[in-house]
Amino acid sequence: TAEGMLKKGKEYLESKCDSRGISYFHGDILEKKFPKNAPYDLFFISGLILYLDEKTLLKLLKFIKAFATNNSIIVMREPVGVKKEHILDNIFSEDLQMNYSAIYRTEKDLLNKFDKINFIESKNIWVHQDGSKFNKWSETRLKLFVLKRIQK
């Protein structure tokens, strides 16, 4: 469960580094009118956006815009559509042993959405090199983005 993953992550961080000042939260943070310890300097997003419909993604972007400091950064590890948006609608996954849906947005689309809330690309790299066994599908590929907030 997500709560179990949070507990493991907290235990790991506390055993490896000084974790003072790090807050942990389980639940739908987008529903919070005044989230604990906001505003935030760092947003870490990993494998989330592909599961969000457009309405929920816009809600996430609105949240980030509202609760980011002037110097906030976003570190985002997200699979993207390589040549175009790639949509899976209620497809059975052998790996997951269940049906799932996902929207693999293009890198350009994601960057445009974040640009609208004043976050621009600082760095991006493919997580796995060309020819890697981890690039399982030709339509999608894992990308690491670092975005920084700018004042417009």
mmCIF file of C-alpha atoms in Angstrom:
data_model
loop_
_atom_site.group_PDB
_atom_site.id
_atom_site.type_symbol
_atom_site.label_atom_id
_atom_site.label_comp_id
_atom_site.label_asym_id
_atom_site.label_seq_id
_atom_site.Cartn_x
_atom_site.Cartn_y
_atom_site.Cartn_z
ATOM 1 C CA THR A 1 0.000 0.000 0.000
ATOM 2 C CA ALA A 2 1.019 3.629 -0.346
ATOM 3 C CA GLU A 3 1.072 3.952 3.440
ATOM 4 C CA GLY A 4 3.487 0.997 3.678
ATOM 5 C CA MET A 5 5.733 2.505 1.002
ATOM 6 C CA LEU A 6 5.764 5.818 2.874
ATOM 7 C CA LYS A 7 6.791 4.046 6.083
ATOM 8 C CA LYS A 8 9.626 2.226 4.299
ATOM 9 C CA GLY A 9 10.811 5.434 2.642
ATOM 10 C CA LYS A 10 10.796 7.282 5.959
ATOM 11 C CA GLU A 11 12.745 4.477 7.668
ATOM 12 C CA TYR A 12 15.279 4.438 4.832
ATOM 13 C CA LEU A 13 15.830 8.210 4.890
ATOM 14 C CA GLU A 14 16.123 8.332 8.650
ATOM 15 C CA SER A 15 18.745 5.558 8.597
ATOM 16 C CA LYS A 16 20.814 7.165 5.810
ATOM 17 C CA CYS A 17 20.766 10.889 6.452
ATOM 18 C CA ASP A 18 19.707 13.770 8.636
ATOM 19 C CA SER A 19 16.016 13.938 7.836
ATOM 20 C CA ARG A 20 15.148 16.894 10.056
ATOM 21 C CA GLY A 21 12.887 19.254 8.180
ATOM 22 C CA ILE A 22 11.418 16.523 5.970
ATOM 23 C CA SER A 23 7.660 16.079 6.318
ATOM 24 C CA TYR A 24 5.772 12.928 5.403
ATOM 25 C CA PHE A 25 2.183 12.847 4.282
ATOM 26 C CA HIS A 26 -0.206 10.082 3.277
ATOM 27 C CA GLY A 27 -3.417 10.996 1.492
ATOM 28 C CA ASP A 28 -4.574 13.328 -1.245
ATOM 29 C CA ILE A 29 -2.507 16.435 -0.644
ATOM 30 C CA LEU A 30 -4.368 18.208 -3.440
ATOM 31 C CA GLU A 31 -7.407 18.310 -1.152
ATOM 32 C CA LYS A 32 -5.571 20.302 1.526
ATOM 33 C CA LYS A 33 -6.431 24.009 1.630
ATOM 34 C CA PHE A 34 -3.386 24.733 3.805
ATOM 35 C CA PRO A 35 -0.897 21.854 3.466
ATOM 36 C CA LYS A 36 1.499 21.292 6.340
ATOM 37 C CA ASN A 37 4.859 23.091 6.012
ATOM 38 C CA ALA A 38 3.894 24.862 2.774
ATOM 39 C CA PRO A 39 5.314 26.519 0.771
ATOM 40 C CA TYR A 40 7.702 23.901 -0.573
ATOM 41 C CA ASP A 41 11.216 24.206 -2.014
ATOM 42 C CA LEU A 42 11.161 20.796 -3.706
ATOM 43 C CA PHE A 43 8.525 18.716 -5.445
ATOM 44 C CA PHE A 44 9.481 15.136 -6.340
ATOM 45 C CA ILE A 45 7.218 13.414 -8.846
ATOM 46 C CA SER A 46 7.927 9.844 -9.880
ATOM 47 C CA GLY A 47 5.729 7.814 -12.186
ATOM 48 C CA LEU A 48 2.593 9.700 -11.246
ATOM 49 C CA ILE A 49 1.598 11.944 -14.114
ATOM 50 C CA LEU A 50 0.979 9.105 -16.557
ATOM 51 C CA TYR A 51 -1.904 7.957 -14.323
ATOM 52 C CA LEU A 52 -3.558 11.380 -14.097
ATOM 53 C CA ASP A 53 -6.359 12.463 -16.398
ATOM 54 C CA GLU A 54 -6.179 16.026 -17.697
ATOM 55 C CA LYS A 55 -8.447 17.432 -14.961
ATOM 56 C CA THR A 56 -6.367 15.921 -12.150
ATOM 57 C CA LEU A 57 -3.091 16.967 -13.784
ATOM 58 C CA LEU A 58 -4.337 20.559 -13.957
ATOM 59 C CA LYS A 59 -5.276 20.312 -10.266
ATOM 60 C CA LEU A 60 -1.739 19.119 -9.459
ATOM 61 C CA LEU A 61 -0.209 21.986 -11.445
ATOM 62 C CA LYS A 62 -2.460 24.485 -9.668
ATOM 63 C CA PHE A 63 -1.355 23.035 -6.308
ATOM 64 C CA ILE A 64 2.324 23.294 -7.228
ATOM 65 C CA LYS A 65 1.909 26.872 -8.415
ATOM 66 C CA ALA A 66 0.123 27.863 -5.208
ATOM 67 C CA PHE A 67 2.497 26.164 -2.766
ATOM 68 C CA ALA A 68 5.932 26.588 -4.374
ATOM 69 C CA THR A 69 8.522 29.005 -3.037
ATOM 70 C CA ASN A 70 10.124 31.474 -5.441
ATOM 71 C CA ASN A 71 13.163 29.179 -5.670
ATOM 72 C CA SER A 72 11.334 25.855 -5.897
ATOM 73 C CA ILE A 73 12.526 23.057 -8.083
ATOM 74 C CA ILE A 74 10.707 20.026 -9.397
ATOM 75 C CA VAL A 75 12.523 16.743 -9.858
ATOM 76 C CA MET A 76 10.357 14.568 -12.046
ATOM 77 C CA ARG A 77 10.982 10.978 -13.144
ATOM 78 C CA GLU A 78 8.266 10.272 -15.647
ATOM 79 C CA PRO A 79 7.744 8.007 -18.661
ATOM 80 C CA VAL A 80 6.945 9.953 -21.814
ATOM 81 C CA GLY A 81 5.611 9.206 -25.274
ATOM 82 C CA VAL A 82 8.644 9.116 -27.560
ATOM 83 C CA LYS A 83 7.195 10.351 -30.867
ATOM 84 C CA LYS A 84 3.649 11.192 -29.802
ATOM 85 C CA GLU A 85 1.261 10.846 -26.887
ATOM 86 C CA HIS A 86 0.619 7.172 -26.160
ATOM 87 C CA ILE A 87 -2.629 6.191 -24.410
ATOM 88 C CA LEU A 88 -3.439 2.846 -22.835
ATOM 89 C CA ASP A 89 -7.092 2.387 -21.921
ATOM 90 C CA ASN A 90 -7.913 -0.486 -19.564
ATOM 91 C CA ILE A 91 -5.135 -2.730 -20.902
ATOM 92 C CA PHE A 92 -4.074 -5.921 -19.126
ATOM 93 C CA SER A 93 -0.461 -5.845 -17.906
ATOM 94 C CA GLU A 94 1.414 -9.106 -17.426
ATOM 95 C CA ASP A 95 3.846 -7.322 -15.085
ATOM 96 C CA LEU A 96 1.086 -5.856 -12.890
ATOM 97 C CA GLN A 97 -1.316 -8.781 -13.325
ATOM 98 C CA MET A 98 -4.179 -6.331 -13.688
ATOM 99 C CA ASN A 99 -5.778 -3.888 -16.087
ATOM 100 C CA TYR A 100 -4.603 -0.298 -16.059
ATOM 101 C CA SER A 101 -4.867 2.933 -18.003
ATOM 102 C CA ALA A 102 -2.131 5.476 -18.644
ATOM 103 C CA ILE A 103 -1.402 8.600 -20.658
ATOM 104 C CA TYR A 104 2.208 8.861 -21.781
ATOM 105 C CA ARG A 105 2.377 12.550 -22.656
ATOM 106 C CA THR A 106 5.211 13.829 -24.809
ATOM 107 C CA GLU A 107 8.170 15.627 -23.316
ATOM 108 C CA LYS A 108 7.105 18.795 -25.158
ATOM 109 C CA ASP A 109 3.552 18.590 -23.784
ATOM 110 C CA LEU A 110 4.766 18.119 -20.201
ATOM 111 C CA LEU A 111 7.237 20.997 -20.462
ATOM 112 C CA ASN A 112 4.538 23.272 -21.915
ATOM 113 C CA LYS A 113 2.195 22.454 -19.028
ATOM 114 C CA PHE A 114 4.854 23.248 -16.436
ATOM 115 C CA ASP A 115 5.877 26.400 -18.290
ATOM 116 C CA LYS A 116 2.321 27.687 -17.794
ATOM 117 C CA ILE A 117 2.907 27.634 -14.022
ATOM 118 C CA ASN A 118 6.330 29.296 -14.411
ATOM 119 C CA PHE A 119 8.558 26.230 -14.187
ATOM 120 C CA ILE A 120 11.120 25.813 -16.944
ATOM 121 C CA GLU A 121 13.430 22.984 -17.798
ATOM 122 C CA SER A 122 16.823 23.172 -16.164
ATOM 123 C CA LYS A 123 17.949 19.688 -17.153
ATOM 124 C CA ASN A 124 16.553 16.515 -18.658
ATOM 125 C CA ILE A 125 18.088 13.165 -19.433
ATOM 126 C CA TRP A 126 16.924 9.751 -20.554
ATOM 127 C CA VAL A 127 17.077 7.443 -17.533
ATOM 128 C CA HIS A 128 18.209 4.481 -19.632
ATOM 129 C CA GLN A 129 20.623 4.752 -22.553
ATOM 130 C CA ASP A 130 19.701 3.709 -26.104
ATOM 131 C CA GLY A 131 19.620 -0.059 -26.419
ATOM 132 C CA SER A 132 19.044 -0.662 -22.709
ATOM 133 C CA LYS A 133 16.967 -3.708 -21.795
ATOM 134 C CA PHE A 134 14.920 -1.358 -19.591
ATOM 135 C CA ASN A 135 13.560 0.452 -22.663
ATOM 136 C CA LYS A 136 10.883 -2.218 -23.058
ATOM 137 C CA TRP A 137 8.514 -0.423 -25.427
ATOM 138 C CA SER A 138 9.268 1.647 -28.498
ATOM 139 C CA GLU A 139 6.375 4.053 -27.808
ATOM 140 C CA THR A 140 7.542 5.167 -24.347
ATOM 141 C CA ARG A 141 10.726 5.921 -22.482
ATOM 142 C CA LEU A 142 11.665 7.048 -18.977
ATOM 143 C CA LYS A 143 12.889 10.628 -18.606
ATOM 144 C CA LEU A 144 14.331 12.580 -15.681
ATOM 145 C CA PHE A 145 13.486 16.287 -15.590
ATOM 146 C CA VAL A 146 14.684 19.052 -13.326
ATOM 147 C CA LEU A 147 12.512 22.164 -13.539
ATOM 148 C CA LYS A 148 13.102 25.472 -11.813
ATOM 149 C CA ARG A 149 10.661 28.190 -10.985
ATOM 150 C CA ILE A 150 11.049 31.478 -12.766
ATOM 151 C CA GLN A 151 9.442 34.816 -12.079
ATOM 152 C CA LYS A 152 7.377 36.138 -14.980
#
